[in-house]
XYZ file of C-alpha atoms in Angstrom:
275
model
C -4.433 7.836 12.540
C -6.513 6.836 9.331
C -7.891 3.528 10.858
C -7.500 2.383 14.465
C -5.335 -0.452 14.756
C -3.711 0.528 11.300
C -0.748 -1.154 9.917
C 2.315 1.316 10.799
C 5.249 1.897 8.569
C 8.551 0.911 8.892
C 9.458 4.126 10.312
C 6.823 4.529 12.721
C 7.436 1.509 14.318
C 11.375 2.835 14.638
C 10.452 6.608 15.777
C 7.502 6.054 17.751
C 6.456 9.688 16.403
C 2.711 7.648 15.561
C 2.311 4.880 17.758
C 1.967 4.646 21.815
C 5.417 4.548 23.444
C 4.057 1.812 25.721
C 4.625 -0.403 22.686
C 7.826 0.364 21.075
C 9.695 -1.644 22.924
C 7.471 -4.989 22.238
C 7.256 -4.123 18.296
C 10.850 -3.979 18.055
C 11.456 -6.919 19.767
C 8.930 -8.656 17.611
C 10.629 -7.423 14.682
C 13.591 -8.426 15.232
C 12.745 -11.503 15.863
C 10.583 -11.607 12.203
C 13.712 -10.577 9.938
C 16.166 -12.409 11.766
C 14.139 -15.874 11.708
C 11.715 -15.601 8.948
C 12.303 -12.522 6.333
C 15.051 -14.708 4.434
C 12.754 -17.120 3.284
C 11.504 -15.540 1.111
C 13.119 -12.091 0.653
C 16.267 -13.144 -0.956
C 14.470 -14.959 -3.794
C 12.354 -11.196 -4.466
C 14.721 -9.019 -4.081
C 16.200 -10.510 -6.555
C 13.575 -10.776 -8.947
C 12.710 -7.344 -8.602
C 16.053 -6.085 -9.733
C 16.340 -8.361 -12.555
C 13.017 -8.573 -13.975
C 10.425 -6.696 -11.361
C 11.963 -2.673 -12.418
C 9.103 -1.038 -13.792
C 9.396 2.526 -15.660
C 5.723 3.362 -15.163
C 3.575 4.290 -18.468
C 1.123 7.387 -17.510
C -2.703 6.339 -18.257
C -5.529 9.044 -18.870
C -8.657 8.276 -17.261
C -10.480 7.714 -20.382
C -8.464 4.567 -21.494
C -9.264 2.911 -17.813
C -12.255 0.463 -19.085
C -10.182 -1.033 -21.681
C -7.560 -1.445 -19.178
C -10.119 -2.928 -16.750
C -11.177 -5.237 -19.462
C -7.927 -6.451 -19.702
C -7.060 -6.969 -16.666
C -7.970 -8.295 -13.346
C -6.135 -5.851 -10.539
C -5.203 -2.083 -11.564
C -2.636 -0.685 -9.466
C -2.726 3.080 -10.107
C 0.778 5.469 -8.606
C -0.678 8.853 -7.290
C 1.609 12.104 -6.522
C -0.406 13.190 -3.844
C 1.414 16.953 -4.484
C -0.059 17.060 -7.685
C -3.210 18.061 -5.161
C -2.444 21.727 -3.789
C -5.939 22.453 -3.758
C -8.713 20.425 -1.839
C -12.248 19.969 -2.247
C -14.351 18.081 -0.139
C -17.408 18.593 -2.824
C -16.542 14.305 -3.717
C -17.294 13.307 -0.007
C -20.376 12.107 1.699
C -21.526 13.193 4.645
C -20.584 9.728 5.927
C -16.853 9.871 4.343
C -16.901 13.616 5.930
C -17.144 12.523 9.386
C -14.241 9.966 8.952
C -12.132 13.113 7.571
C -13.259 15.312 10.858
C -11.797 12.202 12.562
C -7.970 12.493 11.424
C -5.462 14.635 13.574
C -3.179 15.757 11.085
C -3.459 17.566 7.835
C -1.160 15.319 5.957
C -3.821 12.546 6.910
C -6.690 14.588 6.050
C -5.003 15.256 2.518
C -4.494 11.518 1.770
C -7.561 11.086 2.624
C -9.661 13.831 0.735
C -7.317 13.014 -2.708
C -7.278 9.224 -2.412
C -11.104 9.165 -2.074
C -11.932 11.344 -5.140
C -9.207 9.824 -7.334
C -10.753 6.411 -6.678
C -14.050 8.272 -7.263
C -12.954 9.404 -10.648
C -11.658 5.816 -11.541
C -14.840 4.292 -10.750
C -16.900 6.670 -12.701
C -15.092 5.507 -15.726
C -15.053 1.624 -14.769
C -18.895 1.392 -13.537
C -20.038 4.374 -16.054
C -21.659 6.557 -13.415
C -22.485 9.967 -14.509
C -21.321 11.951 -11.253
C -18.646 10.523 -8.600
C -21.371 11.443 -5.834
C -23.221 8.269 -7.495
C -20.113 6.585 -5.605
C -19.752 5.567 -1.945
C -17.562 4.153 0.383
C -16.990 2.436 3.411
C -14.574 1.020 5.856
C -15.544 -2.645 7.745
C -13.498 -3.130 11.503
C -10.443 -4.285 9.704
C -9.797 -0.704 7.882
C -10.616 -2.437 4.156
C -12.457 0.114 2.005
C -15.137 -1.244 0.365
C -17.535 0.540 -2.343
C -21.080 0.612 -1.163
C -23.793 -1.637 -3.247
C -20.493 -3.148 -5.410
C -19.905 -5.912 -3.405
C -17.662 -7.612 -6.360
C -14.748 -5.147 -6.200
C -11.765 -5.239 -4.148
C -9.898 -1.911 -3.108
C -6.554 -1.472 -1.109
C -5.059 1.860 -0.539
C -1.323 2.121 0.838
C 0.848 5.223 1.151
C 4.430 6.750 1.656
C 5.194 10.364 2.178
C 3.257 11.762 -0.843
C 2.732 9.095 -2.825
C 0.070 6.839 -2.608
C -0.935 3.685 -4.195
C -4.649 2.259 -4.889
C -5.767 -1.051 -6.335
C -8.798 -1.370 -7.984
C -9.903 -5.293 -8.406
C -11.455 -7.941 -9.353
C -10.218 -10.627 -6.672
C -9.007 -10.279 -3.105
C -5.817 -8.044 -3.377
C -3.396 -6.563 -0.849
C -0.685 -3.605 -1.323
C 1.928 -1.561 0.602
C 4.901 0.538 -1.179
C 7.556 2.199 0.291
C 9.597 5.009 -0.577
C 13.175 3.547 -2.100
C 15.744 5.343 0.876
C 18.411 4.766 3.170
C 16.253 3.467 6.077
C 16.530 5.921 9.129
C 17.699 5.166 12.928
C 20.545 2.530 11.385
C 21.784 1.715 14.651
C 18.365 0.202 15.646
C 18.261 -1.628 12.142
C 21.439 -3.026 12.345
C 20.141 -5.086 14.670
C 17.001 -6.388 12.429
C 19.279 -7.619 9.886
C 20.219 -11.202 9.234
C 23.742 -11.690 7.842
C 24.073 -9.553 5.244
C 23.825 -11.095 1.453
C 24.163 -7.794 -0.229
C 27.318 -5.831 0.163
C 26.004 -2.745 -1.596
C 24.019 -0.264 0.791
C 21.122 -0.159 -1.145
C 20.347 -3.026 -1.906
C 20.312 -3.846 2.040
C 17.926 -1.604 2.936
C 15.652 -2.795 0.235
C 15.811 -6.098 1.237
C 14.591 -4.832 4.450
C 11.481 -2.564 2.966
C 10.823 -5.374 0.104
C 10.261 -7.788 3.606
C 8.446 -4.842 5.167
C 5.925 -4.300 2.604
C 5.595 -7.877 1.831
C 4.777 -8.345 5.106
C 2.016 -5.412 5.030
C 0.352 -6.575 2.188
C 0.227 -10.096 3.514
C -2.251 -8.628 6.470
C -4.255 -6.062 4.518
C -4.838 -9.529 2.258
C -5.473 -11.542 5.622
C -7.045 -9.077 7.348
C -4.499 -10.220 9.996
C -2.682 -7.374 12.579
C 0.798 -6.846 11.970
C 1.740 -7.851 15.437
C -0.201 -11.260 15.137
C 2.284 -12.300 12.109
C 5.419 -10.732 12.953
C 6.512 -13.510 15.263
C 5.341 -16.395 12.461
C 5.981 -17.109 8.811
C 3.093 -16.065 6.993
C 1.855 -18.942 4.762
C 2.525 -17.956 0.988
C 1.864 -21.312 -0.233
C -1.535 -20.522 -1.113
C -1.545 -17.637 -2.583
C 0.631 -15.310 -4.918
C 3.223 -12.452 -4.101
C 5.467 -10.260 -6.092
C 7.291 -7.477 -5.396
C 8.242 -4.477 -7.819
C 10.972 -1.831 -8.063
C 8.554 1.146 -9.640
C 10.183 4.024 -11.385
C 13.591 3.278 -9.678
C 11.987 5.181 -6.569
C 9.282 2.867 -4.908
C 9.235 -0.288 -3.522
C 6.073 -1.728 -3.612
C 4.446 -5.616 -2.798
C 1.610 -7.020 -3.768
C -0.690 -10.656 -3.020
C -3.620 -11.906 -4.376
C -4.906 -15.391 -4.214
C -3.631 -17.127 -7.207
C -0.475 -16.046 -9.958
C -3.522 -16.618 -12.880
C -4.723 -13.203 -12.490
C -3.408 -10.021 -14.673
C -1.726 -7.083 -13.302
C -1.431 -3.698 -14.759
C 0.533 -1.242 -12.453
C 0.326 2.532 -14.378
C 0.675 6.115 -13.091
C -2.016 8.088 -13.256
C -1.866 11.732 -13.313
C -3.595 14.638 -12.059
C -7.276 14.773 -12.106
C -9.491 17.552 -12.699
C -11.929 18.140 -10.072
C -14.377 20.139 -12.284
């Protein structure tokens, strides 16, 4: 696992392939007990949003028009295909960031890792106007947040789903999570997570289910809460602001920040050169 104590998702939780078996049972009781008693709240009003008004074709951005973009705007959200990356160099890393790598189990982890890290180092060359992205630095504090050593005023959150991954780059406290757009896997388990169905299409049911989900996971990557600690209580939205998106028709993905005054540009950015 990237970070110990990590946020799992959705179908980790169900499989157990990733977490300790000792736990399954208690996280799907708790679950169950979250989307039958508090997911409706709230999302019934967002899924519906996010077919009406939150479908977002995404617009492909080259890193050279990133500062205007960052002048613009207050959080970038930035879609990476994480097989546009056959090839990996750890030449971007640290020796700090190296040990973390040596750290993962898994290949797919230490891929994630390795391309997330020098895609956001790429981005931040542009936005801070550093010559080299081994000017650039980062961290982790005991929640998991990644922070960007000596730039104390931005705000990064990293999420990820098969091979895709997500990164916000920001101005104000932000938190993420997407989801791959699928019929959800063990149904017979899920049946049982469900509230009374509003939605009589298929779909839509089990993206009311990963819209909840990755609200939910962005709520305590914001917080800095565990998932466990909030999935037997309402998390209290009426503070800040939440939206959730229905990107390229394949990618369900939920975002909060602390206020609804703040400007969001969500693009796609493509591959990056690592010369």
């Amino acid at each position: 696992m990237e970070v110990p104590g990590r946020i799992p998702k959705i179908d980790e939780f169900f499989s157990g392939k990733k977490i300790k078996s000792s736990f399954i049972f208690l996280h799907k009781l708790r679950i169950r007990a979250f989307i039958t008693a508090n997911c409706s709240n709230y999302s019934k009003y967002v899924v519906s949003c996010m077919y009406k008004k939150n479908s977002i074709i995404l617009s492909s951005v080259p890193l050279k028009n990133l500062p205007n973009l960052w002048a613009q705007n207050d959080v970038l959200i930035f879609l990476i295909d994480l097989g546009d990356y056959d090839t990996l160099s750890m030449e971007c890393l640290n020796n700090s960031e190296r040990e973390n790598l040596e750290k993962l189990k898994t290949e797919y982890f230490k891929k994630r890792y390795i391309v997330s890290r020098m895609v956001l180092k790429h981005i931040l060359c542009k936005l801070l106007n550093k010559t080299s992205v081994l000017e650039i630095s980062t961290c982790k504090d005991k929640f998991g947040e990644v922070h960007i050593l000596s730039h104390k005023e931005l705000h990064i959150c990293i999420s990820y789903s098969e091979n895709i991954a997500t990164l916000a780059v920001s101005k104000v406290k932000v938190g993420i999570d997407v989801e791959i757009k699928r019929p959800l896997a063990l149904k017979n388990t899920l049946k049982y997570l469900k509230p009374v169905s509003q939605f009589s299409d298929k779909s839509e049911s089990d993206a009311y289910i990963l819209i909840g989900w990755t609200l939910r996971e962005a709520y305590c990557k914001f917080s800095n809460e565990s998932m466990l600690s909030v999935l037997g209580k309402e998390p209290d939205f009426n503070n800040i602001f939440y939206s959730s998106y229905l990107l390229d028709n394949k990618y369900v993905f939920s975002l909060i920040t602390d206020s609804d005054s703040h400007t969001i540009k969500i693009s796609r950015l493509g591959k990056i050169s690592s010369d």
